[in-house]
């Protein structure tokens, strides 16, 4: 049938009184509405009238035609209303643009309406028992407010919000009266009267909307697309639909229904998916916690008692309905919600099952908890583990936990409910006598939660796989003048980073003469480098540093107590060795700190206390630090301020914040204010919305150092969240603040917030990297390095490469450091530019015309790119995707090297070993191999640099002058002529033809030897070209010849991109979970057979005594060139004692080289004028 060319006649039938003619017209229009809608649009009123006429028999057909007309008019809300009125005539299964658009609109409206009736809880009350309600008043802005809106109009900024262009993102006012169906709650969920009733409510067709959504969900269930239902339920905050989707997936899995679309669309995969979107996608903390509750755990502050019990029972139902409980997902969420009681309960349940696999799972959960938790949380979990106490100490669980409830408000009620849950579920009593096997397992779990086992395994891995290229380190030392303190510090930092965690301090032993040139703070930094090198050496760390630690004057008769700089550096080093690991070393450092009278010793002791006691919340240590702070010393005040933040890391302690804010306004020392600003930011680590009040107050402060701290507060509070709100604030201050320091930190902080989305950072900072202000350019470079660390991202490298040639020295320094962070553990196969970047770093070191700051950055960069013996990467998140607290804090404090070089050592906290370490259920490392389904060269170590051998003494060729050569030729010609005249028969000449050597300089060596040397030179050139980075084409051809797949020994280096190719083909050992790097528990399928274990090497080399018996022996041994101890562990640290502890009699050192020029930079305009 030929289609209609005009709708005029058909539209006329709509005005006829006969219903049959009207129905005929509607059917014709419905069939060809896409080509006739322009003529029908004028009569849409008549079609609507037919739909509203209840006596009309084909009302649904009229609604469908009207929906299609409005769809073509791009009035999608009206189109959705009439499509819902069409009922069954609107076919969800029909594939078309109209149907897809209406379905999408229905989903958005459903989400908005559901979220409007289920508003999120205020973010300030979710998981924030100590939500900041600061009593300290900040200096008021122009209108007396302490909000970001006031900050935008603050006189400290060059322009206000009102002066921005009308189309600027910053000039747009937040709408509070608009219903936006694309936003949860229409953009104003839970705000009474904030928006008018949407059309769906006005037309009264909510039932039709829910019917459409139910049809859509049912189709997803049939097709096995459970993730779509879960996503809609989470956005709509409809927990019942979320529960229904998880149970439906579990039922389908039990019935054996196969999912065609996604392999993980099952109960197990769906639970993991829910957890992933809660942790990585949902930005509202209240919604995130709420979504987690019905699946795994709850926060009692949000519900009534009856609701709590119902949700807890729902947890049990979900876990029972899932074929195999997802213990790892449960543990992951428990850690996030800080439910230490539930964590200890799940470990107890697994251990008491007494089978090998359950115990292995319990060990794996303990390892994961250590990687993702704070010391405070781990301590509470350990205290709640079952033990065999004496009869007098057998007390109820609730009583035993009372000591841990100082900061939890209504936690007593929570524990009572959890106890009721355990009773209702038939959980065994904790105080039952434990079997020997269970007791041993709980003791092992305690060791794991203390971190002892993980640190020991990482130390062994780094020691046995150390691939440090000493040629590079020696070249750095030889290229930089040691008498210059900045260069000496640079070499110490490069050595520390290259050998981080390897316990290899041989460089100090082999370069005592160079080490003796360290004075004052260079000596402090060099001594602290021992802490980075021996980080994790828990058994010998204290013994290694004992010769350096502060001593009483009468301890060794006739000797002095040593240099205060080495003493302070040793306390700093001791903290780095036991970083984020609360042990007896914390008490040792605290004792030295309290007895210290020298400011330098207090400085090092404060840093050591902060690192070792990170996130412990210890009030006693805080009071000790505060007492030293109030002495108002600029030298130790900065370190004390940082240490106070480290101790209270992430606690949001109001009392500490008030004290720090008050003193920051009272003191006149900028260094103290700067340390306190960073300390306050550390206290608000991970608090998100809970830190807004403090951040806004600091950002409104007229003091630029406190505004600098406000920017840091935003960075650490929202780290890893990709929060649009935080990014918007930072971008505003990056382009508007009058202080270069604030602008630099604002740009740099983007890296902390967006490091989970590294691909978005280059695009965001692209224009900032070309700013006229060098501080902004430096911040852009560092933001790229922080967010893209270890990724080798090409877009970031393309932005950083031009900055290497920036006219400002500190911008070049930042670009080099960022490139090294991005290129860490990259080889030619992974990124072809890594060879060029390594050459650039080494070239900058040896360039005599390069500035001192750039050389410093190059030296540090060479240490970073080969961190941990080329076995560490820089990671701000754990293998499970959670925030790496120690790594983020280390990176944040490292950025302060701009003001104080010793803080550079904090970067070592971000170094994460890239390993796969398999342990069996006995926590022993079996000797077996796993498989990597890649070519060996793809993830191989970069080639070591060959030391150039001086060939001058070996092959010196004597040059022959041209006059001598001519004389020889004349003599040869004359002799030849004489032979011809004296002989009857001419002989064939045996000498070389003259023409061959005419253009070449002759030598005294025979031609045979010359040819051999030529071949040797060609061979050497070939070897050099082989060792240099292979071009991508040649590398590709070489890789094609390699066989795909190779075997790796247990405890081998495995890069993060390589993990997806790792498998365990060995039938004996099977991992309890998918390998994610680090420690992996494996189950032994044949435990009765003898097993081969890996022999730990680090124990044999580190355990011997760390130094000679007396201090005088050490001094004599160092300065008199005495032989060093045969044991590696006592080598470098012991040999360096006499050098580093010697007092600098010349003060600042009369033999030092000239100080580099003043720190200054020229803007682009000034450079052009010159």
PDB file of C-alpha atoms in Angstrom, residues 909-1144:
ATOM      1  CA  UNK A 909      55.099   5.245  52.297  1.00  0.00           C
ATOM      2  CA  UNK A 910      53.502   5.236  48.830  1.00  0.00           C
ATOM      3  CA  UNK A 911      55.809   2.506  47.539  1.00  0.00           C
ATOM      4  CA  UNK A 912      53.824  -0.698  47.119  1.00  0.00           C
ATOM      5  CA  UNK A 913      55.621  -3.977  46.328  1.00  0.00           C
ATOM      6  CA  UNK A 914      54.275  -5.571  43.154  1.00  0.00           C
ATOM      7  CA  UNK A 915      54.375  -9.224  44.031  1.00  0.00           C
ATOM      8  CA  UNK A 916      52.400 -12.425  44.233  1.00  0.00           C
ATOM      9  CA  UNK A 917      53.256 -14.288  47.437  1.00  0.00           C
ATOM     10  CA  UNK A 918      51.381 -17.549  47.896  1.00  0.00           C
ATOM     11  CA  UNK A 919      51.001 -18.990  51.394  1.00  0.00           C
ATOM     12  CA  UNK A 920      49.370 -22.246  52.389  1.00  0.00           C
ATOM     13  CA  UNK A 921      47.052 -22.801  55.348  1.00  0.00           C
ATOM     14  CA  UNK A 922      50.113 -23.097  57.624  1.00  0.00           C
ATOM     15  CA  UNK A 923      51.256 -19.592  56.548  1.00  0.00           C
ATOM     16  CA  UNK A 924      54.307 -21.089  54.870  1.00  0.00           C
ATOM     17  CA  UNK A 925      55.502 -20.175  51.383  1.00  0.00           C
ATOM     18  CA  UNK A 926      55.505 -23.334  49.232  1.00  0.00           C
ATOM     19  CA  UNK A 927      57.962 -23.628  46.374  1.00  0.00           C
ATOM     20  CA  UNK A 928      55.905 -23.924  43.205  1.00  0.00           C
ATOM     21  CA  UNK A 929      55.334 -22.066  39.948  1.00  0.00           C
ATOM     22  CA  UNK A 930      52.388 -20.171  38.564  1.00  0.00           C
ATOM     23  CA  UNK A 931      51.735 -19.244  34.953  1.00  0.00           C
ATOM     24  CA  UNK A 932      51.751 -15.886  33.187  1.00  0.00           C
ATOM     25  CA  UNK A 933      49.983 -15.982  29.817  1.00  0.00           C
ATOM     26  CA  UNK A 934      52.178 -13.269  28.293  1.00  0.00           C
ATOM     27  CA  UNK A 935      55.508 -12.977  26.563  1.00  0.00           C
ATOM     28  CA  UNK A 936      58.422 -12.686  29.017  1.00  0.00           C
ATOM     29  CA  UNK A 937      59.660  -9.330  27.713  1.00  0.00           C
ATOM     30  CA  UNK A 938      56.271  -7.630  28.073  1.00  0.00           C
ATOM     31  CA  UNK A 939      56.573  -7.170  31.846  1.00  0.00           C
ATOM     32  CA  UNK A 940      60.305  -7.753  32.243  1.00  0.00           C
ATOM     33  CA  UNK A 941      62.722  -5.556  34.208  1.00  0.00           C
ATOM     34  CA  UNK A 942      64.279  -2.707  32.216  1.00  0.00           C
ATOM     35  CA  UNK A 943      67.871  -3.467  31.170  1.00  0.00           C
ATOM     36  CA  UNK A 944      70.660  -2.344  33.456  1.00  0.00           C
ATOM     37  CA  UNK A 945      72.954   0.406  32.323  1.00  0.00           C
ATOM     38  CA  UNK A 946      76.456  -0.772  31.461  1.00  0.00           C
ATOM     39  CA  UNK A 947      79.345   1.116  32.986  1.00  0.00           C
ATOM     40  CA  UNK A 948      81.503   2.633  30.257  1.00  0.00           C
ATOM     41  CA  UNK A 949      85.017   1.198  30.375  1.00  0.00           C
ATOM     42  CA  UNK A 950      87.772   3.731  29.765  1.00  0.00           C
ATOM     43  CA  UNK A 951      89.524   2.448  26.648  1.00  0.00           C
ATOM     44  CA  UNK A 952      92.265   5.111  26.590  1.00  0.00           C
ATOM     45  CA  UNK A 953      94.932   3.081  28.468  1.00  0.00           C
ATOM     46  CA  UNK A 954      94.172  -0.082  26.496  1.00  0.00           C
ATOM     47  CA  UNK A 955      94.275   0.800  22.824  1.00  0.00           C
ATOM     48  CA  UNK A 956      96.380   3.850  22.115  1.00  0.00           C
ATOM     49  CA  UNK A 957      97.290   4.104  18.473  1.00  0.00           C
ATOM     50  CA  UNK A 958     100.353   6.138  17.548  1.00  0.00           C
ATOM     51  CA  UNK A 959      99.515   8.684  14.915  1.00  0.00           C
ATOM     52  CA  UNK A 960     101.928   9.069  12.002  1.00  0.00           C
ATOM     53  CA  UNK A 961     102.566  12.549  10.633  1.00  0.00           C
ATOM     54  CA  UNK A 962     101.903  13.184   6.972  1.00  0.00           C
ATOM     55  CA  UNK A 963     105.566  14.080   6.313  1.00  0.00           C
ATOM     56  CA  UNK A 964     106.684  10.785   7.810  1.00  0.00           C
ATOM     57  CA  UNK A 965     104.177   8.906   5.688  1.00  0.00           C
ATOM     58  CA  UNK A 966     105.429  10.650   2.554  1.00  0.00           C
ATOM     59  CA  UNK A 967     109.023   9.837   3.433  1.00  0.00           C
ATOM     60  CA  UNK A 968     108.110   6.172   3.907  1.00  0.00           C
ATOM     61  CA  UNK A 969     106.340   6.067   0.594  1.00  0.00           C
ATOM     62  CA  UNK A 970     109.333   7.618  -1.196  1.00  0.00           C
ATOM     63  CA  UNK A 971     111.653   5.120   0.468  1.00  0.00           C
ATOM     64  CA  UNK A 972     109.418   2.206  -0.507  1.00  0.00           C
ATOM     65  CA  UNK A 973     109.192   3.451  -4.085  1.00  0.00           C
ATOM     66  CA  UNK A 974     112.938   3.858  -4.309  1.00  0.00           C
ATOM     67  CA  UNK A 975     113.540   0.398  -2.871  1.00  0.00           C
ATOM     68  CA  UNK A 976     111.085  -1.136  -5.276  1.00  0.00           C
ATOM     69  CA  UNK A 977     112.757   0.535  -8.243  1.00  0.00           C
ATOM     70  CA  UNK A 978     116.103  -0.789  -7.147  1.00  0.00           C
ATOM     71  CA  UNK A 979     114.774  -4.350  -6.945  1.00  0.00           C
ATOM     72  CA  UNK A 980     113.391  -4.146 -10.421  1.00  0.00           C
ATOM     73  CA  UNK A 981     116.662  -2.965 -11.835  1.00  0.00           C
ATOM     74  CA  UNK A 982     118.653  -5.716 -10.094  1.00  0.00           C
ATOM     75  CA  UNK A 983     116.377  -8.649 -10.974  1.00  0.00           C
ATOM     76  CA  UNK A 984     115.444 -10.188 -14.268  1.00  0.00           C
ATOM     77  CA  UNK A 985     111.893 -11.091 -13.208  1.00  0.00           C
ATOM     78  CA  UNK A 986     109.581  -8.633 -11.508  1.00  0.00           C
ATOM     79  CA  UNK A 987     108.068  -9.844  -8.210  1.00  0.00           C
ATOM     80  CA  UNK A 988     104.477  -9.311  -7.261  1.00  0.00           C
ATOM     81  CA  UNK A 989     104.401  -6.524  -4.668  1.00  0.00           C
ATOM     82  CA  UNK A 990     103.532  -7.671  -1.142  1.00  0.00           C
ATOM     83  CA  UNK A 991     103.097  -4.258   0.431  1.00  0.00           C
ATOM     84  CA  UNK A 992      99.713  -2.584   0.483  1.00  0.00           C
ATOM     85  CA  UNK A 993      98.839  -0.386  -2.411  1.00  0.00           C
ATOM     86  CA  UNK A 994      99.657   3.233  -1.832  1.00  0.00           C
ATOM     87  CA  UNK A 995      96.226   4.343  -2.980  1.00  0.00           C
ATOM     88  CA  UNK A 996      94.553   2.466  -0.162  1.00  0.00           C
ATOM     89  CA  UNK A 997      96.280   4.418   2.583  1.00  0.00           C
ATOM     90  CA  UNK A 998      96.473   7.782   0.925  1.00  0.00           C
ATOM     91  CA  UNK A 999      93.426   9.188   2.652  1.00  0.00           C
ATOM     92  CA  UNK A1000      93.960   7.468   5.992  1.00  0.00           C
ATOM     93  CA  UNK A1001      96.231   8.221   8.911  1.00  0.00           C
ATOM     94  CA  UNK A1002      98.790   5.442   9.273  1.00  0.00           C
ATOM     95  CA  UNK A1003      99.533   3.612  12.521  1.00  0.00           C
ATOM     96  CA  UNK A1004     102.488   1.655  13.791  1.00  0.00           C
ATOM     97  CA  UNK A1005     100.388  -1.483  14.280  1.00  0.00           C
ATOM     98  CA  UNK A1006     100.228  -4.326  11.759  1.00  0.00           C
ATOM     99  CA  UNK A1007      97.241  -4.547   9.528  1.00  0.00           C
ATOM    100  CA  UNK A1008      96.140  -7.881  11.002  1.00  0.00           C
ATOM    101  CA  UNK A1009      95.916  -6.451  14.463  1.00  0.00           C
ATOM    102  CA  UNK A1010      94.086  -3.434  13.124  1.00  0.00           C
ATOM    103  CA  UNK A1011      91.443  -5.635  11.525  1.00  0.00           C
ATOM    104  CA  UNK A1012      90.993  -7.561  14.755  1.00  0.00           C
ATOM    105  CA  UNK A1013      90.525  -4.342  16.670  1.00  0.00           C
ATOM    106  CA  UNK A1014      88.031  -3.152  14.090  1.00  0.00           C
ATOM    107  CA  UNK A1015      86.018  -6.310  14.552  1.00  0.00           C
ATOM    108  CA  UNK A1016      86.179  -5.932  18.336  1.00  0.00           C
ATOM    109  CA  UNK A1017      84.996  -2.329  18.084  1.00  0.00           C
ATOM    110  CA  UNK A1018      82.128  -3.346  15.826  1.00  0.00           C
ATOM    111  CA  UNK A1019      81.198  -6.100  18.266  1.00  0.00           C
ATOM    112  CA  UNK A1020      81.246  -3.651  21.178  1.00  0.00           C
ATOM    113  CA  UNK A1021      79.115  -1.199  19.227  1.00  0.00           C
ATOM    114  CA  UNK A1022      76.667  -3.999  18.538  1.00  0.00           C
ATOM    115  CA  UNK A1023      76.506  -4.846  22.217  1.00  0.00           C
ATOM    116  CA  UNK A1024      75.903  -1.224  23.128  1.00  0.00           C
ATOM    117  CA  UNK A1025      73.120  -0.919  20.592  1.00  0.00           C
ATOM    118  CA  UNK A1026      71.646  -4.095  21.974  1.00  0.00           C
ATOM    119  CA  UNK A1027      71.618  -2.722  25.527  1.00  0.00           C
ATOM    120  CA  UNK A1028      70.156   0.627  24.550  1.00  0.00           C
ATOM    121  CA  UNK A1029      66.344   0.886  24.355  1.00  0.00           C
ATOM    122  CA  UNK A1030      65.140  -1.073  21.376  1.00  0.00           C
ATOM    123  CA  UNK A1031      62.957   0.818  18.926  1.00  0.00           C
ATOM    124  CA  UNK A1032      59.314  -0.221  18.987  1.00  0.00           C
ATOM    125  CA  UNK A1033      59.644  -1.968  15.620  1.00  0.00           C
ATOM    126  CA  UNK A1034      62.618  -4.031  16.659  1.00  0.00           C
ATOM    127  CA  UNK A1035      61.091  -4.801  20.013  1.00  0.00           C
ATOM    128  CA  UNK A1036      57.897  -5.923  18.358  1.00  0.00           C
ATOM    129  CA  UNK A1037      59.797  -8.323  16.111  1.00  0.00           C
ATOM    130  CA  UNK A1038      61.721  -9.668  19.080  1.00  0.00           C
ATOM    131  CA  UNK A1039      58.536 -10.203  21.049  1.00  0.00           C
ATOM    132  CA  UNK A1040      56.927 -12.018  18.144  1.00  0.00           C
ATOM    133  CA  UNK A1041      59.683 -14.611  18.295  1.00  0.00           C
ATOM    134  CA  UNK A1042      59.061 -15.243  22.001  1.00  0.00           C
ATOM    135  CA  UNK A1043      56.756 -17.947  23.140  1.00  0.00           C
ATOM    136  CA  UNK A1044      53.532 -16.789  24.770  1.00  0.00           C
ATOM    137  CA  UNK A1045      53.332 -17.931  28.366  1.00  0.00           C
ATOM    138  CA  UNK A1046      56.045 -18.637  30.908  1.00  0.00           C
ATOM    139  CA  UNK A1047      56.394 -19.861  34.476  1.00  0.00           C
ATOM    140  CA  UNK A1048      57.104 -17.704  37.526  1.00  0.00           C
ATOM    141  CA  UNK A1049      58.374 -18.814  40.887  1.00  0.00           C
ATOM    142  CA  UNK A1050      56.409 -18.078  44.010  1.00  0.00           C
ATOM    143  CA  UNK A1051      57.302 -14.666  45.491  1.00  0.00           C
ATOM    144  CA  UNK A1052      58.065 -13.157  42.077  1.00  0.00           C
ATOM    145  CA  UNK A1053      57.416  -9.687  40.737  1.00  0.00           C
ATOM    146  CA  UNK A1054      54.003  -9.387  39.076  1.00  0.00           C
ATOM    147  CA  UNK A1055      52.940  -5.949  37.826  1.00  0.00           C
ATOM    148  CA  UNK A1056      49.324  -4.811  38.294  1.00  0.00           C
ATOM    149  CA  UNK A1057      48.522  -5.009  34.540  1.00  0.00           C
ATOM    150  CA  UNK A1058      49.953  -8.542  34.553  1.00  0.00           C
ATOM    151  CA  UNK A1059      47.622  -9.883  37.253  1.00  0.00           C
ATOM    152  CA  UNK A1060      44.819 -10.665  34.824  1.00  0.00           C
ATOM    153  CA  UNK A1061      47.142 -13.040  32.983  1.00  0.00           C
ATOM    154  CA  UNK A1062      48.166 -15.004  36.097  1.00  0.00           C
ATOM    155  CA  UNK A1063      46.830 -18.519  36.669  1.00  0.00           C
ATOM    156  CA  UNK A1064      47.671 -21.463  38.909  1.00  0.00           C
ATOM    157  CA  UNK A1065      47.921 -24.522  36.666  1.00  0.00           C
ATOM    158  CA  UNK A1066      49.567 -26.501  39.443  1.00  0.00           C
ATOM    159  CA  UNK A1067      46.846 -28.881  40.533  1.00  0.00           C
ATOM    160  CA  UNK A1068      48.087 -29.016  44.089  1.00  0.00           C
ATOM    161  CA  UNK A1069      47.726 -25.373  45.101  1.00  0.00           C
ATOM    162  CA  UNK A1070      44.555 -23.386  44.408  1.00  0.00           C
ATOM    163  CA  UNK A1071      44.015 -19.745  45.498  1.00  0.00           C
ATOM    164  CA  UNK A1072      41.060 -18.984  47.762  1.00  0.00           C
ATOM    165  CA  UNK A1073      40.242 -15.878  45.722  1.00  0.00           C
ATOM    166  CA  UNK A1074      41.156 -14.273  42.443  1.00  0.00           C
ATOM    167  CA  UNK A1075      44.774 -13.064  42.605  1.00  0.00           C
ATOM    168  CA  UNK A1076      44.935  -9.340  43.294  1.00  0.00           C
ATOM    169  CA  UNK A1077      48.600  -9.009  44.130  1.00  0.00           C
ATOM    170  CA  UNK A1078      50.319  -9.245  47.478  1.00  0.00           C
ATOM    171  CA  UNK A1079      49.656 -12.207  49.752  1.00  0.00           C
ATOM    172  CA  UNK A1080      47.423 -14.930  48.331  1.00  0.00           C
ATOM    173  CA  UNK A1081      46.309 -17.883  50.448  1.00  0.00           C
ATOM    174  CA  UNK A1082      46.266 -21.196  48.616  1.00  0.00           C
ATOM    175  CA  UNK A1083      44.768 -24.498  49.657  1.00  0.00           C
ATOM    176  CA  UNK A1084      46.805 -27.678  49.433  1.00  0.00           C
ATOM    177  CA  UNK A1085      44.812 -30.401  47.675  1.00  0.00           C
ATOM    178  CA  UNK A1086      47.361 -33.027  48.747  1.00  0.00           C
ATOM    179  CA  UNK A1087      48.423 -32.114  52.294  1.00  0.00           C
ATOM    180  CA  UNK A1088      49.698 -35.603  53.073  1.00  0.00           C
ATOM    181  CA  UNK A1089      52.495 -35.371  50.502  1.00  0.00           C
ATOM    182  CA  UNK A1090      55.762 -33.668  51.476  1.00  0.00           C
ATOM    183  CA  UNK A1091      55.999 -30.075  50.366  1.00  0.00           C
ATOM    184  CA  UNK A1092      58.939 -27.953  49.347  1.00  0.00           C
ATOM    185  CA  UNK A1093      59.174 -24.538  51.028  1.00  0.00           C
ATOM    186  CA  UNK A1094      60.957 -21.372  50.025  1.00  0.00           C
ATOM    187  CA  UNK A1095      63.981 -20.605  52.178  1.00  0.00           C
ATOM    188  CA  UNK A1096      63.851 -17.044  53.483  1.00  0.00           C
ATOM    189  CA  UNK A1097      67.137 -15.314  52.721  1.00  0.00           C
ATOM    190  CA  UNK A1098      66.709 -12.060  54.560  1.00  0.00           C
ATOM    191  CA  UNK A1099      66.803 -13.766  57.951  1.00  0.00           C
ATOM    192  CA  UNK A1100      70.272 -15.110  57.295  1.00  0.00           C
ATOM    193  CA  UNK A1101      71.729 -11.761  56.321  1.00  0.00           C
ATOM    194  CA  UNK A1102      70.005  -9.333  58.676  1.00  0.00           C
ATOM    195  CA  UNK A1103      69.970 -11.132  61.978  1.00  0.00           C
ATOM    196  CA  UNK A1104      73.686 -10.731  62.903  1.00  0.00           C
ATOM    197  CA  UNK A1105      74.788  -7.882  65.147  1.00  0.00           C
ATOM    198  CA  UNK A1106      74.315  -4.542  63.523  1.00  0.00           C
ATOM    199  CA  UNK A1107      77.538  -2.863  64.639  1.00  0.00           C
ATOM    200  CA  UNK A1108      80.725  -3.252  66.713  1.00  0.00           C
ATOM    201  CA  UNK A1109      80.347  -3.305  70.453  1.00  0.00           C
ATOM    202  CA  UNK A1110      81.345   0.243  71.390  1.00  0.00           C
ATOM    203  CA  UNK A1111      80.888   3.623  69.818  1.00  0.00           C
ATOM    204  CA  UNK A1112      84.623   4.301  69.818  1.00  0.00           C
ATOM    205  CA  UNK A1113      85.201   1.051  67.915  1.00  0.00           C
ATOM    206  CA  UNK A1114      82.729   2.199  65.314  1.00  0.00           C
ATOM    207  CA  UNK A1115      84.415   5.570  64.940  1.00  0.00           C
ATOM    208  CA  UNK A1116      87.865   4.024  64.648  1.00  0.00           C
ATOM    209  CA  UNK A1117      86.577   1.394  62.275  1.00  0.00           C
ATOM    210  CA  UNK A1118      85.120   4.061  59.990  1.00  0.00           C
ATOM    211  CA  UNK A1119      87.926   6.616  59.938  1.00  0.00           C
ATOM    212  CA  UNK A1120      90.898   4.227  60.041  1.00  0.00           C
ATOM    213  CA  UNK A1121      89.645   2.190  57.102  1.00  0.00           C
ATOM    214  CA  UNK A1122      89.122  -0.916  59.206  1.00  0.00           C
ATOM    215  CA  UNK A1123      87.568  -3.981  57.697  1.00  0.00           C
ATOM    216  CA  UNK A1124      83.811  -4.113  57.793  1.00  0.00           C
ATOM    217  CA  UNK A1125      81.707  -6.865  59.201  1.00  0.00           C
ATOM    218  CA  UNK A1126      81.195  -9.836  56.975  1.00  0.00           C
ATOM    219  CA  UNK A1127      77.448  -9.743  57.409  1.00  0.00           C
ATOM    220  CA  UNK A1128      75.423  -7.626  55.036  1.00  0.00           C
ATOM    221  CA  UNK A1129      73.032  -6.449  57.706  1.00  0.00           C
ATOM    222  CA  UNK A1130      75.788  -4.825  59.721  1.00  0.00           C
ATOM    223  CA  UNK A1131      77.643  -3.409  56.724  1.00  0.00           C
ATOM    224  CA  UNK A1132      76.470   0.019  55.585  1.00  0.00           C
ATOM    225  CA  UNK A1133      74.646   1.097  58.730  1.00  0.00           C
ATOM    226  CA  UNK A1134      77.528   0.107  61.031  1.00  0.00           C
ATOM    227  CA  UNK A1135      80.251   1.569  58.821  1.00  0.00           C
ATOM    228  CA  UNK A1136      78.427   4.894  58.542  1.00  0.00           C
ATOM    229  CA  UNK A1137      78.078   5.352  62.298  1.00  0.00           C
ATOM    230  CA  UNK A1138      81.414   7.024  62.850  1.00  0.00           C
ATOM    231  CA  UNK A1139      80.823   9.411  59.963  1.00  0.00           C
ATOM    232  CA  UNK A1140      77.247  10.402  60.627  1.00  0.00           C
ATOM    233  CA  UNK A1141      77.518  10.707  64.402  1.00  0.00           C
ATOM    234  CA  UNK A1142      80.626  12.901  64.287  1.00  0.00           C
ATOM    235  CA  UNK A1143      80.003  16.456  65.426  1.00  0.00           C
ATOM    236  CA  UNK A1144      80.413  19.126  62.750  1.00  0.00           C
TER     237      UNK A1144
END
